[in-house]
PDB file of C-alpha atoms and ligand atoms in Angstrom:
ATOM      1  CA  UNK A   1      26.223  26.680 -87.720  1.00 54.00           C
ATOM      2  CA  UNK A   2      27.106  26.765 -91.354  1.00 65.00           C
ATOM      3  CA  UNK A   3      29.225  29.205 -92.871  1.00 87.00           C
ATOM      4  CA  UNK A   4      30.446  28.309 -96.018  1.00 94.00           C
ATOM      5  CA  UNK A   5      28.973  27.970 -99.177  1.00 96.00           C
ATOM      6  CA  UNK A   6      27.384  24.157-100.260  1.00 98.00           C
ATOM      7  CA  UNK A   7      27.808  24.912-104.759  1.00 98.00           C
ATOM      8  CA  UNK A   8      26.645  21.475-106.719  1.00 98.00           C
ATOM      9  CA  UNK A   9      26.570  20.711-110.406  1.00 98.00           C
ATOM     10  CA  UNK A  10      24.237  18.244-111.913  1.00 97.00           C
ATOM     11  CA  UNK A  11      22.785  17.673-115.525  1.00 95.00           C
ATOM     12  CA  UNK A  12      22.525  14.375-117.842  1.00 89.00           C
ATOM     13  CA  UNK A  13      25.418  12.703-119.535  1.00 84.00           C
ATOM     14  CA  UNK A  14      27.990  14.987-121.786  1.00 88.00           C
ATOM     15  CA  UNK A  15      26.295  18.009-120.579  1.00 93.00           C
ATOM     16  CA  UNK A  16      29.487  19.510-119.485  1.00 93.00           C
ATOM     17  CA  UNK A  17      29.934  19.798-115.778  1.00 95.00           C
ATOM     18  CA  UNK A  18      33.367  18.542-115.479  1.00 94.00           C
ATOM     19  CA  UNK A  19      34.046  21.970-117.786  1.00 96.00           C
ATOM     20  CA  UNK A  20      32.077  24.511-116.311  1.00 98.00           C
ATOM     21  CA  UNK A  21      33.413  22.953-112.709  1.00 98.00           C
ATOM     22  CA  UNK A  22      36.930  23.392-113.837  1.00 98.00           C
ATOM     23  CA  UNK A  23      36.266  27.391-114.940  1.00 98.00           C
ATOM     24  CA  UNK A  24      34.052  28.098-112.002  1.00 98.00           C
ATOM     25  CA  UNK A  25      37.319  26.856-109.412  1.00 97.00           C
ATOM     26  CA  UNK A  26      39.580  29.216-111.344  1.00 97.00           C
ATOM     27  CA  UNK A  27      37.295  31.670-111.238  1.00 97.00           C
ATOM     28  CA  UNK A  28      36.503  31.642-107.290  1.00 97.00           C
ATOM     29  CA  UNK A  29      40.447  31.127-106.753  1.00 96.00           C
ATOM     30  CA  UNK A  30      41.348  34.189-108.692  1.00 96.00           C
ATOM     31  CA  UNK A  31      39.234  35.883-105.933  1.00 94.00           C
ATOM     32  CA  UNK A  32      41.088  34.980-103.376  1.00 94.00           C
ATOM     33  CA  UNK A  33      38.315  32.521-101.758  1.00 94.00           C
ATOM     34  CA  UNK A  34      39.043  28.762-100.583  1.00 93.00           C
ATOM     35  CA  UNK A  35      37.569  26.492-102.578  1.00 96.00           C
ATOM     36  CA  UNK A  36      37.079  22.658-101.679  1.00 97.00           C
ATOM     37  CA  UNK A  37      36.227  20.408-105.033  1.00 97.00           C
ATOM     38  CA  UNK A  38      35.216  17.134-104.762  1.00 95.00           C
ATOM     39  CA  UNK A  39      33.259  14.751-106.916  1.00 91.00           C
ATOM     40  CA  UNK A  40      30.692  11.765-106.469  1.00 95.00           C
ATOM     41  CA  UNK A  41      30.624   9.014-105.592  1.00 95.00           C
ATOM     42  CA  UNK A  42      34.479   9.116-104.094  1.00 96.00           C
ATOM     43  CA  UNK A  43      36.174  11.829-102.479  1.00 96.00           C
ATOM     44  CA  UNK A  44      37.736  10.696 -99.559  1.00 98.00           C
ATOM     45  CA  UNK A  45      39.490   7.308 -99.176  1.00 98.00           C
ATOM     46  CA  UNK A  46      36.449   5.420 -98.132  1.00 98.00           C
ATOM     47  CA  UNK A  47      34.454   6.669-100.644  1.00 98.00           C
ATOM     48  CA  UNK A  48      36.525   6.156-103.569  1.00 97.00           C
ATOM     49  CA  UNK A  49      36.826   2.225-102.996  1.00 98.00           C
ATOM     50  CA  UNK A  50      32.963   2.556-102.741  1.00 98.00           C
ATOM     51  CA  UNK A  51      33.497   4.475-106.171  1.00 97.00           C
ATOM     52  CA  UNK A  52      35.318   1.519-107.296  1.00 98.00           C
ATOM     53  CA  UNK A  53      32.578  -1.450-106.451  1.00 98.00           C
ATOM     54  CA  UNK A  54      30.287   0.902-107.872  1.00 98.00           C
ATOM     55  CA  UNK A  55      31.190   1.108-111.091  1.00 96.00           C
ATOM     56  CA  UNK A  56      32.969  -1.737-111.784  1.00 97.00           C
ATOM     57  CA  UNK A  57      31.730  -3.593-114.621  1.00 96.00           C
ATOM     58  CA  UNK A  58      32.868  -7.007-113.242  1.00 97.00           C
ATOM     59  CA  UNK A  59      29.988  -6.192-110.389  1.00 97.00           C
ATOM     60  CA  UNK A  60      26.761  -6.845-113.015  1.00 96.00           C
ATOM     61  CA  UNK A  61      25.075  -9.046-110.332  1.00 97.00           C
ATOM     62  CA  UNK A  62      24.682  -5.921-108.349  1.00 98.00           C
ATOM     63  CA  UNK A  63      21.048  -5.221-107.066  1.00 98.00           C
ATOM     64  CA  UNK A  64      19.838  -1.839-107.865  1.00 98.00           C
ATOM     65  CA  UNK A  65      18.793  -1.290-103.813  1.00 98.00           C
ATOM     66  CA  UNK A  66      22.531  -2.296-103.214  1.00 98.00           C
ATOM     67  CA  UNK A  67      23.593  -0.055-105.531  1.00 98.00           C
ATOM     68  CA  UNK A  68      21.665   3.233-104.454  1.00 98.00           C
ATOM     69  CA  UNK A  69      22.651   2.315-100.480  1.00 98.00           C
ATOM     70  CA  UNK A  70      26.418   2.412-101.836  1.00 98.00           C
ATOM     71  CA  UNK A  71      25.671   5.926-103.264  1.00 98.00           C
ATOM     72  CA  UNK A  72      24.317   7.014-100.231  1.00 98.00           C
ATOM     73  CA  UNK A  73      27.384   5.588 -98.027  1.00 98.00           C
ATOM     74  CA  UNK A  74      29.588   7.133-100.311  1.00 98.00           C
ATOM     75  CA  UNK A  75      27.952  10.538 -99.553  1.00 98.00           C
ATOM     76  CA  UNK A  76      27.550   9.706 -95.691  1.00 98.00           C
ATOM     77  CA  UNK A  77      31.308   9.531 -95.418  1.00 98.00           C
ATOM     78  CA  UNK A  78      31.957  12.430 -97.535  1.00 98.00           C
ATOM     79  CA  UNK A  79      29.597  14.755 -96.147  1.00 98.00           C
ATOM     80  CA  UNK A  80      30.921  13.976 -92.532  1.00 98.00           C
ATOM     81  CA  UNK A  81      34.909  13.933 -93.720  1.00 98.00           C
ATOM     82  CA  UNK A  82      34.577  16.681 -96.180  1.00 98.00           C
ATOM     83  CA  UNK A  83      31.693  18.755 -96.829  1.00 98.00           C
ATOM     84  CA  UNK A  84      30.516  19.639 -93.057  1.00 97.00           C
ATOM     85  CA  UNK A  85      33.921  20.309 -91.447  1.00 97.00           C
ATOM     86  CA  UNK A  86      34.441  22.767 -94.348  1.00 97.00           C
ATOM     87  CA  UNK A  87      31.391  24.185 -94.235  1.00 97.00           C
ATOM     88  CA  UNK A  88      31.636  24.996 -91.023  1.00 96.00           C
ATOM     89  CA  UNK A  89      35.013  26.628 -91.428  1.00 96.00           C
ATOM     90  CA  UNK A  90      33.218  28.960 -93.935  1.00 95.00           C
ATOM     91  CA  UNK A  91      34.617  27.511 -97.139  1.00 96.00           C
ATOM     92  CA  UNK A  92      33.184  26.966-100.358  1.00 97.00           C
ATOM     93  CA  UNK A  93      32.472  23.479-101.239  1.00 98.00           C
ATOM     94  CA  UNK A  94      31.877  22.840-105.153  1.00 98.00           C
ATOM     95  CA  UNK A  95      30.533  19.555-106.618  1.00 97.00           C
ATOM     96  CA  UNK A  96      30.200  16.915-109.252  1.00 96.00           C
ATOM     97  CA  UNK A  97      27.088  15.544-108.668  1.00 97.00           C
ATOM     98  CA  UNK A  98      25.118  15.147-104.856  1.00 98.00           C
ATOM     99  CA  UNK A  99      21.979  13.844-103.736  1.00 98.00           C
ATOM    100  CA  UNK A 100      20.050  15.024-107.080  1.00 97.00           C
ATOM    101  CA  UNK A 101      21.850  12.577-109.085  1.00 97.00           C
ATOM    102  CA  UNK A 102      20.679   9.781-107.096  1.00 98.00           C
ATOM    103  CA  UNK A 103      17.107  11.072-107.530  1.00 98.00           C
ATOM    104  CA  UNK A 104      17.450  10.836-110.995  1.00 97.00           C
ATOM    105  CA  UNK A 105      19.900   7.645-111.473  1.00 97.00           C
ATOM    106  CA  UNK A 106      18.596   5.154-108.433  1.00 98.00           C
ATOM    107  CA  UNK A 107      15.362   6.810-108.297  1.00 98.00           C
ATOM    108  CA  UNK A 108      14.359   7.175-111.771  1.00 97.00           C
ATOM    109  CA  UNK A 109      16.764   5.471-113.731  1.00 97.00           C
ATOM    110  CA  UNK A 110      16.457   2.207-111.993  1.00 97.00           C
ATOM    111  CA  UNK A 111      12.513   2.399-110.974  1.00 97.00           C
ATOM    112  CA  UNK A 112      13.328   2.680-107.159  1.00 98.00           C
ATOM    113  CA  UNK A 113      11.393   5.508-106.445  1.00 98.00           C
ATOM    114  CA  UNK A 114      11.936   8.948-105.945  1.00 97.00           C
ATOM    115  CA  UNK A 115      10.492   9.764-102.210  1.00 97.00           C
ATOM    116  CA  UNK A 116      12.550   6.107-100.978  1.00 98.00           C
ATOM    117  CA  UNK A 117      15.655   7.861-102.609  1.00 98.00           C
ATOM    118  CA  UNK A 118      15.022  11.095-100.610  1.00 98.00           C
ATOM    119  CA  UNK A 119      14.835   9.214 -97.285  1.00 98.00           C
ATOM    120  CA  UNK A 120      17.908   7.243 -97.558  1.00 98.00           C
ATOM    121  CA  UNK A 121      19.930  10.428 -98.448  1.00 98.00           C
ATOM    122  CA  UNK A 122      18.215  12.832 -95.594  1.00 98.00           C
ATOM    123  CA  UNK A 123      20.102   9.950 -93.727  1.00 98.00           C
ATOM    124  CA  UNK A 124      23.073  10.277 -95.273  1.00 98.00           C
ATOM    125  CA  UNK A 125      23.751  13.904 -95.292  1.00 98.00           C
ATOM    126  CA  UNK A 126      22.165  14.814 -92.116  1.00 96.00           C
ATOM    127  CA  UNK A 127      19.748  16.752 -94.158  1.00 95.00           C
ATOM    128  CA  UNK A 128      22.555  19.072 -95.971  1.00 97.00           C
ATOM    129  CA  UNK A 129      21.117  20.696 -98.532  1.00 96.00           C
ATOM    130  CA  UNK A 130      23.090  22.817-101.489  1.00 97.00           C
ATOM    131  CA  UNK A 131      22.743  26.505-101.180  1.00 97.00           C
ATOM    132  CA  UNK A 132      22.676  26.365-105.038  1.00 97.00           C
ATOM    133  CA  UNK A 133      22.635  23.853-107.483  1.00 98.00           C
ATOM    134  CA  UNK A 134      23.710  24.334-111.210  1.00 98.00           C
ATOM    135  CA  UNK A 135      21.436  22.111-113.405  1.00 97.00           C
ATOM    136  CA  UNK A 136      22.999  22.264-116.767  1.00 97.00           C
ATOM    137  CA  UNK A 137      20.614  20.600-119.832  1.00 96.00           C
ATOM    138  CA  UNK A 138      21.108  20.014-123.439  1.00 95.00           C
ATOM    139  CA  UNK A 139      19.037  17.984-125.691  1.00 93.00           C
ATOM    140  CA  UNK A 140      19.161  14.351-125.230  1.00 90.00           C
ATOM    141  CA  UNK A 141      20.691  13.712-128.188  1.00 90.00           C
ATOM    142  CA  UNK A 142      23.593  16.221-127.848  1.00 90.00           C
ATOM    143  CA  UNK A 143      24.772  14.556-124.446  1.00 86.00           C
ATOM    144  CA  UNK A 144      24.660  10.774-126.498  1.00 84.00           C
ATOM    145  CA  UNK A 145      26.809  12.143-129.162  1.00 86.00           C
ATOM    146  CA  UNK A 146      29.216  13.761-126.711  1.00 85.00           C
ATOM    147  CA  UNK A 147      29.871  10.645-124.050  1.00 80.00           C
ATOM    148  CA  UNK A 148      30.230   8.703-127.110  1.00 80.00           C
ATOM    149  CA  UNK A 149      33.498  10.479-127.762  1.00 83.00           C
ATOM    150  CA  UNK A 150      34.820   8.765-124.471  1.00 78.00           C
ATOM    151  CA  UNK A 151      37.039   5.636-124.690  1.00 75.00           C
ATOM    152  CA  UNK A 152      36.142   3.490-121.818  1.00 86.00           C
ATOM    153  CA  UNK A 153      32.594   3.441-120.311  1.00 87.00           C
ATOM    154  CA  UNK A 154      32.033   2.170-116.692  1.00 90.00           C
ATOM    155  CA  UNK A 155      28.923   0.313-115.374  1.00 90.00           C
ATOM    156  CA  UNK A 156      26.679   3.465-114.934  1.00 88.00           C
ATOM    157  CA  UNK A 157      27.227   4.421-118.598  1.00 87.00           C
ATOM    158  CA  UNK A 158      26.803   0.905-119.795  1.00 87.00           C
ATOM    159  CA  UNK A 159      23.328   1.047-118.467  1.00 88.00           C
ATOM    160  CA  UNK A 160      21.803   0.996-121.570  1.00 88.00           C
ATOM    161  CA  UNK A 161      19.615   3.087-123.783  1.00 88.00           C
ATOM    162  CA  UNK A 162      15.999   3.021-121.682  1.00 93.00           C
ATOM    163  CA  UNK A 163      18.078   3.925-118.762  1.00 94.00           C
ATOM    164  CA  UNK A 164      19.504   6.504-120.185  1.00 93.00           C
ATOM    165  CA  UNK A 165      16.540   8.115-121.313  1.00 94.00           C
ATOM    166  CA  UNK A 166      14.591   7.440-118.033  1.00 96.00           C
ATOM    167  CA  UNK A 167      17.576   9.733-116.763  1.00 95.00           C
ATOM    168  CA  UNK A 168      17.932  12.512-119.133  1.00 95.00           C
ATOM    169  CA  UNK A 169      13.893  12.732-118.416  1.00 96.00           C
ATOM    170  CA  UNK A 170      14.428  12.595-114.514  1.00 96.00           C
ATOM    171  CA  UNK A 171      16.437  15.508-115.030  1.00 96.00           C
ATOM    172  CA  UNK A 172      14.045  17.528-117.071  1.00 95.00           C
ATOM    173  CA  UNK A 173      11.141  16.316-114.266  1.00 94.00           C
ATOM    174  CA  UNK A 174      13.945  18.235-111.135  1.00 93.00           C
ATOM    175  CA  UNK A 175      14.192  21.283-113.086  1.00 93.00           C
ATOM    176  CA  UNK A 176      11.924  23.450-111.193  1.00 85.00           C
ATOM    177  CA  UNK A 177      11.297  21.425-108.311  1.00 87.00           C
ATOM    178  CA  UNK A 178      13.229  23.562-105.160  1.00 91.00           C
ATOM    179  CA  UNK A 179      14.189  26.751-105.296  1.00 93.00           C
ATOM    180  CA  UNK A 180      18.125  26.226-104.707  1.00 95.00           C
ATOM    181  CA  UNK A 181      17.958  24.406-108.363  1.00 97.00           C
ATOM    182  CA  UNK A 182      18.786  26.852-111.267  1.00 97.00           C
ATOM    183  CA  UNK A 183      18.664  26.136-114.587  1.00 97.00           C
ATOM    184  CA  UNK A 184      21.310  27.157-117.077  1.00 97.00           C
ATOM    185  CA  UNK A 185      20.720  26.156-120.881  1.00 97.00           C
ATOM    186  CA  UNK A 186      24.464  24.196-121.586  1.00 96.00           C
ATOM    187  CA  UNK A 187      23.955  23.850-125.366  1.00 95.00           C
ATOM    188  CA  UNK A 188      26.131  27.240-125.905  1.00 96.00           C
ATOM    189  CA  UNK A 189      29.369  28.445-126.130  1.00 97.00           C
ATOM    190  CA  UNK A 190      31.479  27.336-122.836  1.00 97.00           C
ATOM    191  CA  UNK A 191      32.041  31.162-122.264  1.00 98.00           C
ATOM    192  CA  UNK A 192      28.325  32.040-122.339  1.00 98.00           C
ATOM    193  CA  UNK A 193      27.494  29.411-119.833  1.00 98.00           C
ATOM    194  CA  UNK A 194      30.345  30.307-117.789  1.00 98.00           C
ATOM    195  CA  UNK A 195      29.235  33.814-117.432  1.00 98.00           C
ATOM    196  CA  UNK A 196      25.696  33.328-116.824  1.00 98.00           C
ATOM    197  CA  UNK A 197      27.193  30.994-113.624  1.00 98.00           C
ATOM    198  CA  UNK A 198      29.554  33.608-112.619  1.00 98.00           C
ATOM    199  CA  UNK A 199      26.828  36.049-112.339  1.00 97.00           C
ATOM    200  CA  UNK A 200      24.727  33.911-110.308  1.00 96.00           C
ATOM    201  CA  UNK A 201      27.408  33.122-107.969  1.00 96.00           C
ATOM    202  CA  UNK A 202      28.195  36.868-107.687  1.00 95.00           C
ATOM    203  CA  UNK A 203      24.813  37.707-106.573  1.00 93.00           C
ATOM    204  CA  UNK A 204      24.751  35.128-103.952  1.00 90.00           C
ATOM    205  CA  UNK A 205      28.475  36.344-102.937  1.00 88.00           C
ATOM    206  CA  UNK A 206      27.156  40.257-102.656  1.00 84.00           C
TER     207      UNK A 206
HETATM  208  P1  LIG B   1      31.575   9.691-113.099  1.00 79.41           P
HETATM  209  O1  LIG B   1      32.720   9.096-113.813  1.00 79.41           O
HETATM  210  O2  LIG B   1      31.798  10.638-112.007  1.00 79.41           O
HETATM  211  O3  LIG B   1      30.549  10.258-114.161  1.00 79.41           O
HETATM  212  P2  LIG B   1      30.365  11.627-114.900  1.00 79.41           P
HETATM  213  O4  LIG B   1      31.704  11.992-115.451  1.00 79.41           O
HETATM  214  O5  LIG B   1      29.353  11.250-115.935  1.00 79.41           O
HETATM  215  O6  LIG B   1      29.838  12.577-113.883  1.00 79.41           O
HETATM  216  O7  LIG B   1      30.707   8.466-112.607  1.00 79.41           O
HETATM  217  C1  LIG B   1      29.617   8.629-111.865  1.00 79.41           C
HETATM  218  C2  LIG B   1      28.501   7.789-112.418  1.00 79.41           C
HETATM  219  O8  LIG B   1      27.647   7.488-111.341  1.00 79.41           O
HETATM  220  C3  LIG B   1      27.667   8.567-113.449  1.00 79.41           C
HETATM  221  O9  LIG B   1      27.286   7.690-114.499  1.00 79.41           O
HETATM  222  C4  LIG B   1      26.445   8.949-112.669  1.00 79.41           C
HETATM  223  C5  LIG B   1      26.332   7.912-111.614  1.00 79.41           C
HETATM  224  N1  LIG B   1      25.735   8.354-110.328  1.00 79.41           N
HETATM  225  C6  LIG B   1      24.586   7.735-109.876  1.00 79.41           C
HETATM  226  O10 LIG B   1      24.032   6.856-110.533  1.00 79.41           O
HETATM  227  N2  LIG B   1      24.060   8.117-108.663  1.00 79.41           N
HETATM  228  C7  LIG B   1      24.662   9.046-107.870  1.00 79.41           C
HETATM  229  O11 LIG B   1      24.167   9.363-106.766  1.00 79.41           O
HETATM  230  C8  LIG B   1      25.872   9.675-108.353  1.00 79.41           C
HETATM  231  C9  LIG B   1      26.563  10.699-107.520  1.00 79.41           C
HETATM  232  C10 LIG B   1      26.373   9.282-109.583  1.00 79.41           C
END
């Protein structure tokens, strides 16, 4: 039986997760709880030379099928290295990106179909489901003109404009569609969001 607590972050491009992750950790830590971060794809050592076909720009002959079963391997191994056993030891697991983002990415992004995406993952993760999943959005726009800022882009962010927006409007299609999805509006100040998470995570804590 599950004990812990399954916390996920999602959102488009340059929406800010890798922040709000970062502050939520600190936060949980300075109350004395065990926290277990890991991001996706990658996170154990299987997963992270999955992470490295993935988005390796050399691989352009990838097929998009190949791509999305990768994704889901990557998870597979992570959910049974990582996620469960701590879980089950009552910790609290926080995430860059799950099964959501292949919804959106492999599912919408690349036209392979969101209920197809949904099956191969039940597979993958035994059926896990977050207890809670942060979904933070800003404006399309907003997100372009803050990945821009990077230096190197890998073979995900090289997708391309259309695929980009079929992403960003993935996204906006998941936002009320389960009940462990909640919404917080990332185009503020990194404080503002941070509190709004806190107190959601609070509640759930009481
Ligand atoms: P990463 O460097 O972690 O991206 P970011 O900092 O934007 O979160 O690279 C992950 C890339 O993989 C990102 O472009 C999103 C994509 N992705 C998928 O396409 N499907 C998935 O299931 C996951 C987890 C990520």
């Amino acid at each position: 039986m599950k004990k812990g607590l399954l916390i996920t972050f999602e959102g488009p491009d340059g929406s800010g997760k890798t922040t709000q992750i970062s502050l939520l950790r600190q936060y949980l830590s300075s109350k004395g709880l065990e926290v277990i971060y890991t991001r996706e794809p990658g996170g154990t050592n299987i997963s992270e030379k999955i992470r490295d076909i993935i988005l390796d720009n050399k691989n352009s002959e990838m097929s998009d099928m190949c791509e999305a079963l990768l994704y889901a391997s990557s998870r597979a191994q992570l959910v049974h290295e990582v996620i469960k056993p701590a879980l089950l030891d009552g910790k609290i697991v926080v995430m860059d990106r799950f099964v959501e983002s292949s919804i959106v990415y492999q599912g919408i992004g690349r036209n392979l179909g969101v209920d197809k995406i949904r099956s191969i993952n039940e597979a993958a993760t035994e059926g896990l489901k977050p207890d809670i999943t942060f979904m933070l959005t800003i404006p399309f726009e907003e997100g372009l003109e803050r990945k821009s800022k990077q230096k190197v882009l890998d073979r995900l962010e090289n997708g391309g404009d259309d695929f980009h927006r079929r992403v960003y409007d993935g996204y906006m299609s998941l936002l009320d569609s389960a009940d462990f999805i909640k919404v917080v509006d990332a185009n503020r100040a990194v404080e503002n969001i941070h509190k709004d998470i806190v107190n959601i995570i609070e509640e759930m804590l009481k």
